[in-house]
mmCIF file of C-alpha atoms and ligand atoms in Angstrom:
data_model
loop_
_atom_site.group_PDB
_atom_site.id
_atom_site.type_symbol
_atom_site.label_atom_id
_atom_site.label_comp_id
_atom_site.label_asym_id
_atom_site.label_seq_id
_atom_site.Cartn_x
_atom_site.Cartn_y
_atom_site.Cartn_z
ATOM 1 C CA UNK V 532 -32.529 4.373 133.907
ATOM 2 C CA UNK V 533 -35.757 6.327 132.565
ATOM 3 C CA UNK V 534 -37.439 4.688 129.695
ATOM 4 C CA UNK V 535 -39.631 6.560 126.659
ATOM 5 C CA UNK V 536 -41.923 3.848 125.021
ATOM 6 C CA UNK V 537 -43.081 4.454 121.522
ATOM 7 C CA UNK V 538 -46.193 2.343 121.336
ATOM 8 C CA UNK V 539 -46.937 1.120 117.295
ATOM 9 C CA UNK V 540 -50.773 0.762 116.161
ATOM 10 C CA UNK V 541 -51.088 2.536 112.752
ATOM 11 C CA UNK V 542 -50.909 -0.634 111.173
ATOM 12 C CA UNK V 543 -54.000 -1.880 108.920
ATOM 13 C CA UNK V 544 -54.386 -5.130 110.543
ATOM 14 C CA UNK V 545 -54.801 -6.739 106.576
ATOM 15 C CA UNK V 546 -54.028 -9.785 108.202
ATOM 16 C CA UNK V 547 -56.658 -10.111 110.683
ATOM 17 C CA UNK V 548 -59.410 -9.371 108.316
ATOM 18 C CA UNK V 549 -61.349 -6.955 110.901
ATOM 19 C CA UNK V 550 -63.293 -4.329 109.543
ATOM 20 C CA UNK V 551 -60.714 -1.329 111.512
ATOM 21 C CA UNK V 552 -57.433 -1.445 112.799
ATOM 22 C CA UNK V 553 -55.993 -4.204 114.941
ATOM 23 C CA UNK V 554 -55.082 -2.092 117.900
ATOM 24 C CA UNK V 555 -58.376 -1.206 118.202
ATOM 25 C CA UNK V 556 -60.291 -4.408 118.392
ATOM 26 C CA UNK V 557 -61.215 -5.999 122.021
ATOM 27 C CA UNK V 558 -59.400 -8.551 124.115
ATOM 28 C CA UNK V 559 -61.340 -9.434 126.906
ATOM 29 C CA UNK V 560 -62.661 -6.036 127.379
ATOM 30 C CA UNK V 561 -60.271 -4.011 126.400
ATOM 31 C CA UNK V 562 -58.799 -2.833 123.235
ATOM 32 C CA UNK V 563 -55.208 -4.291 122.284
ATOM 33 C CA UNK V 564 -53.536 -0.567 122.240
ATOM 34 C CA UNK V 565 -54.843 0.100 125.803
ATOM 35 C CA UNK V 566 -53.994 -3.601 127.306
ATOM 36 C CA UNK V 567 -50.487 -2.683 125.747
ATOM 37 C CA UNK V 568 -50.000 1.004 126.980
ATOM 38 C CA UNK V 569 -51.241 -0.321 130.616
ATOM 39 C CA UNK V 570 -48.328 -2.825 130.705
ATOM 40 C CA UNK V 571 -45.691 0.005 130.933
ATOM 41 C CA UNK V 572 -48.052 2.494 132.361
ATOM 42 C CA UNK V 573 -46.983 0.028 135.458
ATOM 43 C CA UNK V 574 -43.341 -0.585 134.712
ATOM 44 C CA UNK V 575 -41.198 1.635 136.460
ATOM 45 C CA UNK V 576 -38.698 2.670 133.796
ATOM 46 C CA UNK V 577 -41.091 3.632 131.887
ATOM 47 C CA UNK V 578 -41.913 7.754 132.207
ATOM 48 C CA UNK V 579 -43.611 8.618 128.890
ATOM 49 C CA UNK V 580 -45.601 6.619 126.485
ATOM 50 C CA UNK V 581 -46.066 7.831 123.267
ATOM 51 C CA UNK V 582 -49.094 6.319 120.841
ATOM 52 C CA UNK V 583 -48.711 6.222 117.137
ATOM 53 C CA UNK V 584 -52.066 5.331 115.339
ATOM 54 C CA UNK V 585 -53.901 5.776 111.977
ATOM 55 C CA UNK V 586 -54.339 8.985 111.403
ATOM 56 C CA UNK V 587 -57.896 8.883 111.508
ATOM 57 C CA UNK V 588 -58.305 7.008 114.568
ATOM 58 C CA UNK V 589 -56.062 9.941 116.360
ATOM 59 C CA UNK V 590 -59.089 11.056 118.524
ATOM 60 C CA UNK V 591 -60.352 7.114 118.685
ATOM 61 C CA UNK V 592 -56.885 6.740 120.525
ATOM 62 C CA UNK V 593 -57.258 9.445 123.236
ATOM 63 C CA UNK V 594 -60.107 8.481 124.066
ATOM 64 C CA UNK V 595 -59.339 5.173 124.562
ATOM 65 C CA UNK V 596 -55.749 5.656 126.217
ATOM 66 C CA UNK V 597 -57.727 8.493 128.641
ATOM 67 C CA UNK V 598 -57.029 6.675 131.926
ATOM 68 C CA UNK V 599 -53.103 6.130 130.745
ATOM 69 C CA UNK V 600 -51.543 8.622 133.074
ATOM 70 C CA UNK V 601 -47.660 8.354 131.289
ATOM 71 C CA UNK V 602 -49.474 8.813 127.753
ATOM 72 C CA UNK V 603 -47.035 12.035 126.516
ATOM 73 C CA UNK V 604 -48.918 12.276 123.158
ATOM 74 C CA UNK V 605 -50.695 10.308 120.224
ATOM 75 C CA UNK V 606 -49.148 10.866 117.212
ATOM 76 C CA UNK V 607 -50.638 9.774 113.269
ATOM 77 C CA UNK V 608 -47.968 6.686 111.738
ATOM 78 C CA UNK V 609 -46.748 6.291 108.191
ATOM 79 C CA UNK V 610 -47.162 3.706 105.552
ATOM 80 C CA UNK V 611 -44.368 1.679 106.972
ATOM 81 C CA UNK V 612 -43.641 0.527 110.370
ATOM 82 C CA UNK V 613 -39.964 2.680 110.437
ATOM 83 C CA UNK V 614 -42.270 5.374 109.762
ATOM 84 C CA UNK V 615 -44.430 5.156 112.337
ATOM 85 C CA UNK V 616 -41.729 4.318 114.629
ATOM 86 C CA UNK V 617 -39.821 7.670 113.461
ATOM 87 C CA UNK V 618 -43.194 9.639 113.653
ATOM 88 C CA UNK V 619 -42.863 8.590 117.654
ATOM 89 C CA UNK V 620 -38.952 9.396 118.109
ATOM 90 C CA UNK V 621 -40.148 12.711 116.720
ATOM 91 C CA UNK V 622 -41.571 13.373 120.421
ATOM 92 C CA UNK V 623 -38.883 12.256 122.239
ATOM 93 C CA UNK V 624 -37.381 15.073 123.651
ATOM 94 C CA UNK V 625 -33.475 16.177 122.385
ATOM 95 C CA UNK V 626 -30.820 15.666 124.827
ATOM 96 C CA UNK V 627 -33.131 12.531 126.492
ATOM 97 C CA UNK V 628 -29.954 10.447 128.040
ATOM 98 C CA UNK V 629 -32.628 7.471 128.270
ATOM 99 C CA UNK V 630 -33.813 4.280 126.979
ATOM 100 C CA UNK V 631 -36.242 4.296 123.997
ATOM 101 C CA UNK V 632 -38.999 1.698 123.570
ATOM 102 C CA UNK V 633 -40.362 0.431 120.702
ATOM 103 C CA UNK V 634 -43.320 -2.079 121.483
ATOM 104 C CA UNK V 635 -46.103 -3.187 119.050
ATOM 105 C CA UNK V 636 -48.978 -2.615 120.277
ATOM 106 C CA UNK V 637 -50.542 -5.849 118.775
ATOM 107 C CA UNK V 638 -48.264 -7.221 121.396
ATOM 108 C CA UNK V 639 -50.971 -6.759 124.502
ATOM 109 C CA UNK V 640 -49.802 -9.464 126.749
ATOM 110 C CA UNK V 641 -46.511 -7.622 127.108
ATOM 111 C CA UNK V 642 -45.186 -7.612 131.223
ATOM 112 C CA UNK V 643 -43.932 -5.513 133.164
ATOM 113 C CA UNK V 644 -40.887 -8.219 134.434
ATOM 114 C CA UNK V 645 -40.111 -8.393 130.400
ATOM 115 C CA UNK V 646 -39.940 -4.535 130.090
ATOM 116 C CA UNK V 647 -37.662 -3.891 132.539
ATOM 117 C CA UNK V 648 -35.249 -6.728 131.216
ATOM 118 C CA UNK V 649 -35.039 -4.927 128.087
ATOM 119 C CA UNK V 650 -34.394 -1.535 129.704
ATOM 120 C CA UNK V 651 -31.639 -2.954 131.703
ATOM 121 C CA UNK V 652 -30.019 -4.403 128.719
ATOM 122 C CA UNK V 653 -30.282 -1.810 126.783
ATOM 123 C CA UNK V 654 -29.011 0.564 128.730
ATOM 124 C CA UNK V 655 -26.441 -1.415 129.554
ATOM 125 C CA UNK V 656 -25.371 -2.984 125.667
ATOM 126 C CA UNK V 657 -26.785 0.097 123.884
ATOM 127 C CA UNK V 658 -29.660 -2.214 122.229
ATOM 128 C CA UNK V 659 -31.957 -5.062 123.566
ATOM 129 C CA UNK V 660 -34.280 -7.245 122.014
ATOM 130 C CA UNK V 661 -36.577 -10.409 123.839
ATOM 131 C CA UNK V 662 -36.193 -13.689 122.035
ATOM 132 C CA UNK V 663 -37.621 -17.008 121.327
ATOM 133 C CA UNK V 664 -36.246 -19.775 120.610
ATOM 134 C CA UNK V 665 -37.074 -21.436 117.443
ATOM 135 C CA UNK V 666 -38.909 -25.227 117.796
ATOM 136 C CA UNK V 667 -39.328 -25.957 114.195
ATOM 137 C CA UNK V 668 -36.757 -26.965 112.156
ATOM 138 C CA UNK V 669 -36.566 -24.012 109.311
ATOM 139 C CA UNK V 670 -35.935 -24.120 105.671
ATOM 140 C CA UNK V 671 -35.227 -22.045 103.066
ATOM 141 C CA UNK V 672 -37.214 -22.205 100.642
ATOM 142 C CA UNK V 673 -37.924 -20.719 96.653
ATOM 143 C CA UNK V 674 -40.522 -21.710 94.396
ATOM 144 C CA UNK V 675 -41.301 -24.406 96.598
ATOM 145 C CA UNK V 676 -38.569 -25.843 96.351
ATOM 146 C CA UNK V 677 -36.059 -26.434 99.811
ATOM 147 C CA UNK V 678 -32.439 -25.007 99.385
ATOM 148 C CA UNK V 679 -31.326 -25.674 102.697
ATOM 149 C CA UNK V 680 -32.141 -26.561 106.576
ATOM 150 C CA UNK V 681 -31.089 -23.712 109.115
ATOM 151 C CA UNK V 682 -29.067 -24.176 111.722
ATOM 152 C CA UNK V 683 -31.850 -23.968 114.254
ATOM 153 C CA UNK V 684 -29.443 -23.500 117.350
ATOM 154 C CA UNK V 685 -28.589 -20.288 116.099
ATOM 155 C CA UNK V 686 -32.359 -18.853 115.155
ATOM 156 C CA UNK V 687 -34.316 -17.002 117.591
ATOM 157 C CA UNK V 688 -38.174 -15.308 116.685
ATOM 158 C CA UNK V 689 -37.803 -11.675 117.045
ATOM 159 C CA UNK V 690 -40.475 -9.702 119.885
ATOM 160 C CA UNK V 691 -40.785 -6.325 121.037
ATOM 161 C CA UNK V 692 -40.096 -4.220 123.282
ATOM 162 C CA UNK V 693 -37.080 -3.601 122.207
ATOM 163 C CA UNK V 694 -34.745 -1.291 123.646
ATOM 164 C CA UNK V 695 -31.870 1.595 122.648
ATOM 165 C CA UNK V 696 -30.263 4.358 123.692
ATOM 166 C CA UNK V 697 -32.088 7.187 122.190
ATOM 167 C CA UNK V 698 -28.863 8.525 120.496
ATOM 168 C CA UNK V 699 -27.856 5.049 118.910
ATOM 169 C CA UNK V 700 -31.886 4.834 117.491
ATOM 170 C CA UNK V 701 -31.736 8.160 116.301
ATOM 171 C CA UNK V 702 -28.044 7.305 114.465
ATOM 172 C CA UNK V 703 -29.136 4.248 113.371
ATOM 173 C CA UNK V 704 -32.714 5.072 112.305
ATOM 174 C CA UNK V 705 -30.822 8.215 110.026
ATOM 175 C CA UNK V 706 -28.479 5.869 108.068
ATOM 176 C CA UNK V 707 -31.456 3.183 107.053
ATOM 177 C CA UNK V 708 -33.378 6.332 106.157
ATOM 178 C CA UNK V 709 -30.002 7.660 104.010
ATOM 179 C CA UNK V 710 -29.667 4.356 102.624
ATOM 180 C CA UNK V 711 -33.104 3.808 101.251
ATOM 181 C CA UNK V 712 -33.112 0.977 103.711
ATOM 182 C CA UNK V 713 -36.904 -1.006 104.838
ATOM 183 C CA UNK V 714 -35.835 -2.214 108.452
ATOM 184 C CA UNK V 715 -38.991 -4.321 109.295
ATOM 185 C CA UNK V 716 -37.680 -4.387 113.184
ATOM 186 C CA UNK V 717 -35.263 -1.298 114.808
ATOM 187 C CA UNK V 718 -32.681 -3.746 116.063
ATOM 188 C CA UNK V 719 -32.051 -4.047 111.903
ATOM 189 C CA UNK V 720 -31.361 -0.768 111.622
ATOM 190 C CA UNK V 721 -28.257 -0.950 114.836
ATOM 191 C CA UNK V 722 -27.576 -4.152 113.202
ATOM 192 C CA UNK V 723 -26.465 -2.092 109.707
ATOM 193 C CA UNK V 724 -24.373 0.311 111.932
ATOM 194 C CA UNK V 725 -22.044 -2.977 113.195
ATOM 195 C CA UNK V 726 -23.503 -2.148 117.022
ATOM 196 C CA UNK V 727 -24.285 -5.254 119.525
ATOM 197 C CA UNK V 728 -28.110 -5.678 120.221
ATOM 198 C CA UNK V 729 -28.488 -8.006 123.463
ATOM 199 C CA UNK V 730 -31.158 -10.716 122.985
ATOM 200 C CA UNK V 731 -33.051 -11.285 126.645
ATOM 201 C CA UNK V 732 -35.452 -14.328 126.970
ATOM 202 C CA UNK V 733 -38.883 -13.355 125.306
ATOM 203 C CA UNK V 734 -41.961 -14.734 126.227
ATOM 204 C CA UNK V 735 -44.697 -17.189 124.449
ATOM 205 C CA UNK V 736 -47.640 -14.922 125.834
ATOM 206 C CA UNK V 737 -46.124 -11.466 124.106
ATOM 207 C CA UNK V 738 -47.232 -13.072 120.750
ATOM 208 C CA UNK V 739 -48.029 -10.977 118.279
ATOM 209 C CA UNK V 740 -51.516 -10.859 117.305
ATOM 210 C CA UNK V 741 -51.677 -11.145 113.820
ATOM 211 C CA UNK V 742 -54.474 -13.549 112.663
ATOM 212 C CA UNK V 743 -58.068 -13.874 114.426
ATOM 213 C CA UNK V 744 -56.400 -17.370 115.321
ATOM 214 C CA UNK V 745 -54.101 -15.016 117.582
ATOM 215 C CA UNK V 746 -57.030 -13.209 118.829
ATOM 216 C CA UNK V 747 -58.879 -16.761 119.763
ATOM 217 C CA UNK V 748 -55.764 -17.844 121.429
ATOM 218 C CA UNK V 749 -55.139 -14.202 123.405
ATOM 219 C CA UNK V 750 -58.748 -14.559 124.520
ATOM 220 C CA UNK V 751 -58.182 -17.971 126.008
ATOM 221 C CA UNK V 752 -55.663 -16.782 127.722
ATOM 222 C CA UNK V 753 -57.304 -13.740 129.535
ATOM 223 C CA UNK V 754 -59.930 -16.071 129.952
ATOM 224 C CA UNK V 755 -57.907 -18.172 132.078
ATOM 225 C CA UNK V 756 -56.815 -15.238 134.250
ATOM 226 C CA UNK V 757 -53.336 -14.240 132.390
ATOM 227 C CA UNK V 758 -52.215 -10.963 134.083
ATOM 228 C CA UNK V 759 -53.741 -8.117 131.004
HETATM 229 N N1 LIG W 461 -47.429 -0.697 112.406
HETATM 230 C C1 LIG W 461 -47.411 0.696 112.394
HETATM 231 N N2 LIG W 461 -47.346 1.374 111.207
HETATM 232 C C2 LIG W 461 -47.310 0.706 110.042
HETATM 233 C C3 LIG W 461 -47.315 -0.712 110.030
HETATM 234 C C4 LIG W 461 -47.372 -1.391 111.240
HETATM 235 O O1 LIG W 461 -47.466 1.308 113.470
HETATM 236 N N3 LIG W 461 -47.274 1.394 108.911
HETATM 237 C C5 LIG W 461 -47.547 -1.411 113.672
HETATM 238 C C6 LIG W 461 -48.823 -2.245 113.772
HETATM 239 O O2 LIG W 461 -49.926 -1.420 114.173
HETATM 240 C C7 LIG W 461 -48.483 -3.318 114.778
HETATM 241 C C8 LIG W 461 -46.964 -3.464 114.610
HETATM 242 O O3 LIG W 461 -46.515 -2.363 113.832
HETATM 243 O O4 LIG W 461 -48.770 -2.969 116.118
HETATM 244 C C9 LIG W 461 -46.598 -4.788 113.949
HETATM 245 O O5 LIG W 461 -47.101 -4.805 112.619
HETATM 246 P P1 LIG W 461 -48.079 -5.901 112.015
HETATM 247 O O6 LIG W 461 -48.279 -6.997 112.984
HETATM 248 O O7 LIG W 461 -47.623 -6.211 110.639
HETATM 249 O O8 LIG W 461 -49.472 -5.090 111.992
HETATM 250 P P2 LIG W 461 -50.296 -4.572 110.755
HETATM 251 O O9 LIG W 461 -49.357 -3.960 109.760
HETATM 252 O O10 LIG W 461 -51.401 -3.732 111.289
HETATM 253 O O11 LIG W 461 -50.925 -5.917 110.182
HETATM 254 P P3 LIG W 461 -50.896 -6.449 108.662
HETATM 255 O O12 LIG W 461 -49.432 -6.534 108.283
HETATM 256 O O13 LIG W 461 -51.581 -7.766 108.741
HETATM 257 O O14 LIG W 461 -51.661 -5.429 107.856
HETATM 258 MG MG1 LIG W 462 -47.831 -5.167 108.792
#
């Protein structure tokens, strides 16, 4: 099964506080974008990678991505993620009988092992998504006040990559677009459409680095000789 993998970075990185773009800052040498885009530069599914970035970091990015020998284009994101991610399907070729990827790219400690899980569910199921298990027990809460404790057995913390067929993406992504719909992962928008999305067994390193607490962390890790 081939794989396209739409790589997302046109976030603002609010979060983090930095003064550009969270894809762009440095993890142990490199920049989180490239760290991610060399993780399935080396998978073997993977055929294409396709960057989405801030519009004005479009020449930043090819630059950067330079030695990524699968990079098929980098492409300027929208305000949302679904935007960005549809900016991406936008160069995936018609007709592709494939898997699609859709990996953040503030995910840089991504593997190749984890990839290919979600390609070979996906292709299989139609969607795929890695997992984590929930530790803490989780409330719901309004106005700080609790209004009930979750069944933790049945929670799991969403990660990326995750995987479709191209057609079901493209069908699914059309109907949250129809419906006015703000997906804030792709398996959401399958989800709407009734379609089973496989969950595979994530992993803790392919956290998402949101805070510079994340970035600390990461950096320990790389430290300590964690495959990039
Ligand atoms: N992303 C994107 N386009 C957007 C928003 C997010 O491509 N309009 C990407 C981010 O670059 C990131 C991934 O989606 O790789 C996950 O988003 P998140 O962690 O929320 O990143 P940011 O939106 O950059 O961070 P923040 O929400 O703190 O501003
Ligand atoms: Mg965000």
């Amino acid at each position: 099964m081939s794989a396209v993998a739409i790589l997302v970075a046109a976030g603002r990185g609010e979060r983090m506080g930095a003064d550009r773009p969270k894809a762009f800052l440095d993890l142990g040498g490199q920049p989180l974008l490239l760290r991610s885009a060399l993780a399935f530069e080396v998978a073997p599914s993977v055929q294409h990678i396709v960057a989405v970035v801030p519009e004005d970091e479009t020449d930043v990015a090819r630059g950067l991505l330079d030695s990524v020998t699968k990079l098929a284009a980098v492409v300027a994101g929208g305000a949302r993620r679904q935007d960005s991610v549809l900016e991406g399907l936008k160069r995936v070729p018609d007709g592709f009988d494939g898997v699609v990827l859709v990996h953040d790219a503030a995910r840089p400690l991504v593997d190749a092992e984890l990839i290919e899980n979600v390609v070979a569910a996906a292709a299989a199921v139609g969607a795929a998504l890695p997992v984590l298990a929930v530790v803490d027990t989780v409330k719901r809460v309004r106005d700080g006040r609790v209004l009930e404790t979750l069944d933790r057995c049945e929670l799991a913390a969403a990660q990326t990559p995750q995987g479709f067929r191209f057609d079901l993406l493209v069908s699914a992504y059309e109907a949250a677009f129809r419906d006015r719909v703000t997906v804030t992962d792709e398996a959401m928008a399958v989800e709407r459409l009734g379609s089973p999305v496989q969950a595979v067994p994530g992993s803790p390193r392919n956290r998402k680095i949101t805070t510079a607490e994340d970035l600390a962390w990461a950096e320990g890790l790389v430290q300590a000789g964690a495959p990039a």
